[in-house]
Amino acid sequence: MASFASSDGNASFYEFSAGVTATLRRWTALRAAVEGNWGGANSKNIADNMRTSIIQQLTTKSCPPDVSSIEDYLYITMEEEFCCQLEDGSPKDVANILHEMAVKCRVQDYTLARTMVTYAEKEREQLENKINAKIITEGDDDDDDMDDMDDGMDCGDDMDEGGGGAPTTTTTSTSTSTHNHD
């Protein structure tokens, strides 16, 4: 099996590292643990150390460890560092992706690594759009509703409380969500 120190210089290592980073950022359990500080104030550092360890384990030997070894590492780290017992099977899914990515990157096939990076970037953009839409919506709700009330408009008792001016999700045009809003 090819190693990461091959004729392509460090390209395999960098592509693989980016793919591992993206895969771990997309992992819901790890993301929740870091965002919720389940590992305490050092939660982000714990996740970074996990990423570094995985990259090291999968790149320093002539052959990557088997999937079950990667899965065990993920389960143990999540339990010991974040006090999180996972029963959803996600460590096995993540381990399969990481193992396949390591095998492919060793033969200079970066498709999976690049796909994971693309997915992670799209998810980050969607999250940012949702956050921005929420900030805009909340800001618009407060200002516009107060302005409407101050204008002295007599709308009668049959109008919904709040003026019926609550914005819908028209600002989420880049979102793939199919939620119906009342």
Short mmCIF file of C-alpha atoms in Angstrom, two decimals:
data_model
loop_
_atom_site.label_atom_id
_atom_site.label_comp_id
_atom_site.label_asym_id
_atom_site.label_seq_id
_atom_site.Cartn_x
_atom_site.Cartn_y
_atom_site.Cartn_z
CA MET A 1 0.00 0.00 0.00
CA ALA A 2 1.21 3.50 -0.83
CA SER A 3 2.17 5.86 1.95
CA PHE A 4 1.49 9.54 2.45
CA ALA A 5 5.14 10.36 1.68
CA SER A 6 4.87 9.60 -2.01
CA SER A 7 5.79 11.21 -5.30
CA ASP A 8 3.12 13.89 -4.88
CA GLY A 9 5.03 15.52 -2.05
CA ASN A 10 2.69 16.40 0.76
CA ALA A 11 -0.47 16.74 -1.33
CA SER A 12 -1.91 13.45 -0.05
CA PHE A 13 -1.30 14.47 3.56
CA TYR A 14 -2.85 17.92 3.10
CA GLU A 15 -5.87 16.61 1.21
CA PHE A 16 -6.40 13.91 3.83
CA SER A 17 -5.99 16.35 6.73
CA ALA A 18 -8.57 18.69 5.20
CA GLY A 19 -10.93 15.76 4.68
CA VAL A 20 -10.53 14.57 8.29
CA THR A 21 -11.15 18.08 9.59
CA ALA A 22 -14.28 18.42 7.47
CA THR A 23 -15.57 14.98 8.47
CA LEU A 24 -15.16 15.69 12.17
CA ARG A 25 -16.77 19.13 11.83
CA ARG A 26 -19.78 17.50 10.19
CA TRP A 27 -20.11 14.86 12.92
CA THR A 28 -23.16 15.97 14.88
CA ALA A 29 -22.15 14.32 18.16
CA LEU A 30 -18.71 15.93 18.23
CA ARG A 31 -20.08 19.30 17.14
CA ALA A 32 -22.70 19.19 19.93
CA ALA A 33 -20.04 18.20 22.48
CA VAL A 34 -17.78 21.08 21.50
CA GLU A 35 -20.53 23.69 21.21
CA GLY A 36 -22.04 22.56 24.52
CA ASN A 37 -18.65 22.52 26.26
CA TRP A 38 -19.25 18.94 27.40
CA GLY A 39 -15.51 18.62 27.86
CA GLY A 40 -15.35 21.86 29.83
CA ALA A 41 -13.62 25.02 28.73
CA ASN A 42 -11.10 22.95 26.74
CA SER A 43 -13.71 21.26 24.52
CA LYS A 44 -12.36 22.81 21.32
CA ASN A 45 -8.81 21.76 22.24
CA ILE A 46 -10.01 18.23 22.94
CA ALA A 47 -11.61 18.07 19.49
CA ASP A 48 -8.43 19.46 17.90
CA ASN A 49 -6.35 16.84 19.70
CA MET A 50 -8.75 14.15 18.50
CA ARG A 51 -8.33 15.35 14.92
CA THR A 52 -4.54 15.46 15.23
CA SER A 53 -4.44 11.98 16.73
CA ILE A 54 -6.64 10.54 13.98
CA ILE A 55 -4.50 12.10 11.27
CA GLN A 56 -1.36 10.76 12.93
CA GLN A 57 -2.82 7.26 13.37
CA LEU A 58 -3.93 7.08 9.76
CA THR A 59 -0.85 8.56 8.09
CA THR A 60 2.24 7.37 9.96
CA LYS A 61 2.00 3.65 9.29
CA SER A 62 2.38 1.94 5.95
CA CYS A 63 -1.21 0.72 6.28
CA PRO A 64 -4.02 2.52 8.11
CA PRO A 65 -5.55 0.84 11.16
CA ASP A 66 -8.71 -1.15 10.56
CA VAL A 67 -12.13 0.48 10.86
CA SER A 68 -12.88 -1.09 14.24
CA SER A 69 -9.73 0.46 15.76
CA ILE A 70 -10.75 3.91 14.51
CA GLU A 71 -14.31 3.35 15.75
CA ASP A 72 -13.06 2.29 19.19
CA TYR A 73 -10.86 5.38 19.40
CA LEU A 74 -13.84 7.62 18.57
CA TYR A 75 -16.12 5.92 21.12
CA ILE A 76 -13.50 6.02 23.86
CA THR A 77 -12.50 9.63 23.24
CA MET A 78 -16.11 10.83 23.18
CA GLU A 79 -16.85 8.96 26.40
CA GLU A 80 -13.70 9.84 28.33
CA GLU A 81 -13.26 13.43 27.17
CA PHE A 82 -16.86 14.56 26.69
CA CYS A 83 -18.71 12.17 29.03
CA CYS A 84 -20.83 11.17 26.07
CA GLN A 85 -21.94 7.60 25.47
CA LEU A 86 -22.92 7.29 21.85
CA GLU A 87 -25.53 4.73 20.91
CA ASP A 88 -26.41 6.06 17.47
CA GLY A 89 -23.75 4.18 15.52
CA SER A 90 -22.19 7.43 14.31
CA PRO A 91 -18.62 6.53 15.41
CA LYS A 92 -18.75 3.53 13.07
CA ASP A 93 -20.01 5.71 10.21
CA VAL A 94 -17.31 8.29 10.82
CA ALA A 95 -14.65 5.56 11.14
CA ASN A 96 -15.70 4.06 7.81
CA ILE A 97 -15.41 7.43 6.09
CA LEU A 98 -12.02 8.18 7.66
CA HIS A 99 -10.63 4.74 6.78
CA GLU A 100 -11.86 4.92 3.18
CA MET A 101 -10.46 8.44 2.86
CA ALA A 102 -7.06 7.31 4.14
CA VAL A 103 -6.94 4.42 1.68
CA LYS A 104 -7.96 6.62 -1.25
CA CYS A 105 -5.63 9.51 -0.41
CA ARG A 106 -2.70 7.09 -0.26
CA VAL A 107 -3.24 6.37 -3.95
CA GLN A 108 -3.80 10.06 -4.72
CA ASP A 109 -7.57 9.77 -5.08
CA TYR A 110 -8.79 12.86 -3.24
CA THR A 111 -12.43 12.64 -4.30
CA LEU A 112 -13.83 11.65 -0.89
CA ALA A 113 -11.67 14.14 1.01
CA ARG A 114 -12.71 16.97 -1.31
CA THR A 115 -16.36 15.91 -1.15
CA MET A 116 -16.30 16.05 2.64
CA VAL A 117 -14.70 19.51 2.53
CA THR A 118 -17.37 20.71 0.09
CA TYR A 119 -20.17 19.34 2.28
CA ALA A 120 -18.69 20.96 5.39
CA GLU A 121 -18.36 24.31 3.61
CA LYS A 122 -21.97 24.16 2.39
CA GLU A 123 -23.23 23.28 5.87
CA ARG A 124 -21.23 26.15 7.36
CA GLU A 125 -22.67 28.58 4.79
CA GLN A 126 -26.22 27.35 5.47
CA LEU A 127 -25.71 27.77 9.20
CA GLU A 128 -24.33 31.28 8.71
CA ASN A 129 -27.30 32.15 6.48
CA LYS A 130 -29.72 30.88 9.12
CA ILE A 131 -27.96 32.85 11.84
CA ASN A 132 -27.92 35.99 9.70
CA ALA A 133 -31.58 35.53 8.77
CA LYS A 134 -32.49 35.10 12.42
CA ILE A 135 -30.55 38.21 13.41
CA ILE A 136 -32.19 40.23 10.63
CA THR A 137 -35.62 38.80 11.41
CA GLU A 138 -35.32 39.47 15.13
CA GLY A 139 -34.06 42.98 14.47
CA ASP A 140 -36.86 43.63 11.96
CA ASP A 141 -39.52 42.24 14.30
CA ASP A 142 -38.58 44.54 17.13
CA ASP A 143 -38.18 47.73 15.12
CA ASP A 144 -40.97 47.33 12.58
CA ASP A 145 -43.61 46.19 15.04
CA MET A 146 -42.83 49.06 17.36
CA ASP A 147 -42.89 51.52 14.44
CA ASP A 148 -46.25 50.19 13.26
CA MET A 149 -47.71 50.62 16.75
CA ASP A 150 -46.31 54.13 17.06
CA ASP A 151 -47.81 55.23 13.72
CA GLY A 152 -51.22 55.39 15.37
CA MET A 153 -52.79 52.98 12.91
CA ASP A 154 -56.15 51.71 14.15
CA CYS A 155 -56.25 48.14 12.89
CA GLY A 156 -59.17 46.96 15.00
CA ASP A 157 -59.40 44.09 17.42
CA ASP A 158 -59.41 41.36 14.77
CA MET A 159 -55.72 41.79 13.84
CA ASP A 160 -53.27 39.24 15.24
CA GLU A 161 -51.23 40.44 18.18
CA GLY A 162 -47.84 41.65 16.99
CA GLY A 163 -49.31 43.24 13.88
CA GLY A 164 -49.05 40.11 11.74
CA GLY A 165 -45.73 41.46 10.51
CA ALA A 166 -43.52 38.57 11.53
CA PRO A 167 -41.22 37.95 8.59
CA THR A 168 -41.16 34.55 7.00
CA THR A 169 -38.04 32.77 5.82
CA THR A 170 -37.73 34.67 2.56
CA THR A 171 -34.08 35.35 3.40
CA THR A 172 -33.25 31.63 3.32
CA SER A 173 -33.25 31.26 -0.44
CA THR A 174 -29.95 29.36 -0.29
CA SER A 175 -31.35 26.89 2.21
CA THR A 176 -32.47 23.46 1.07
CA SER A 177 -35.07 23.34 3.81
CA THR A 178 -38.62 22.43 2.84
CA HIS A 179 -40.31 23.54 6.06
CA ASN A 180 -43.72 25.15 5.77
CA HIS A 181 -44.17 28.33 7.73
CA ASP A 182 -47.56 29.47 8.95
#
